[in-house]
Short mmCIF file of C-alpha atoms in Angstrom, two decimals:
data_model
loop_
_atom_site.label_atom_id
_atom_site.label_comp_id
_atom_site.label_asym_id
_atom_site.label_seq_id
_atom_site.Cartn_x
_atom_site.Cartn_y
_atom_site.Cartn_z
CA MET A 1 109.04 102.93 113.62
CA ASP A 2 106.48 101.37 111.30
CA SER A 3 104.86 104.73 110.57
CA VAL A 4 108.22 106.19 109.51
CA LEU A 5 108.77 103.23 107.17
CA TYR A 6 105.29 103.62 105.67
CA ALA A 7 105.77 107.38 105.22
CA PHE A 8 109.09 106.82 103.43
CA LEU A 9 107.56 104.04 101.32
CA TRP A 10 104.63 106.23 100.26
CA PHE A 11 106.97 109.14 99.51
CA ALA A 12 109.17 106.94 97.33
CA ILE A 13 106.18 105.43 95.51
CA ALA A 14 104.63 108.86 94.92
CA LEU A 15 107.94 110.30 93.68
CA ILE A 16 108.54 107.41 91.27
CA THR A 17 104.95 107.53 90.02
CA VAL A 18 104.96 111.30 89.46
CA THR A 19 108.33 111.16 87.70
CA THR A 20 107.19 108.30 85.47
CA MET A 21 103.94 110.07 84.62
CA LYS A 22 105.80 113.31 83.84
CA PHE A 23 107.99 111.50 81.31
CA ALA A 24 105.08 109.45 79.98
CA GLY A 25 102.85 112.52 79.83
CA GLY A 26 99.77 110.57 80.90
CA TRP A 27 98.29 111.96 84.11
CA VAL A 28 95.25 109.72 83.63
CA LEU A 29 97.28 106.75 84.84
CA LEU A 30 98.25 108.40 88.14
CA PRO A 31 95.00 107.68 90.07
CA VAL A 32 94.89 104.16 88.62
CA VAL A 33 98.42 103.38 89.83
CA LEU A 34 97.73 104.85 93.27
CA VAL A 35 94.54 102.78 93.63
CA ILE A 36 96.42 99.62 92.64
CA ILE A 37 99.18 100.34 95.19
CA LEU A 38 96.58 101.11 97.86
CA ALA A 39 94.75 97.85 97.18
CA PHE A 40 98.04 95.91 97.28
CA ILE A 41 99.10 97.41 100.62
CA ALA A 42 95.62 96.94 102.09
CA GLY A 43 95.67 93.30 101.05
CA ARG A 44 99.12 92.83 102.57
CA MET A 45 98.04 94.43 105.86
CA ARG A 46 95.00 92.17 106.01
CA GLU A 47 97.25 89.14 105.61
CA GLY A 48 99.53 90.50 108.34
CA TRP A 49 102.56 90.64 105.97
#
């Protein structure tokens, strides 16, 4: 059940990010945002939520 939640979460984050970047027109920010989100989730998992 957790994997489904994570998959949906990642899909939603990716969709929002891509949509925002498309309107902003700055694809340079995309990797930066993804790295920040990755670091945040990794930190949360280490804490055990």
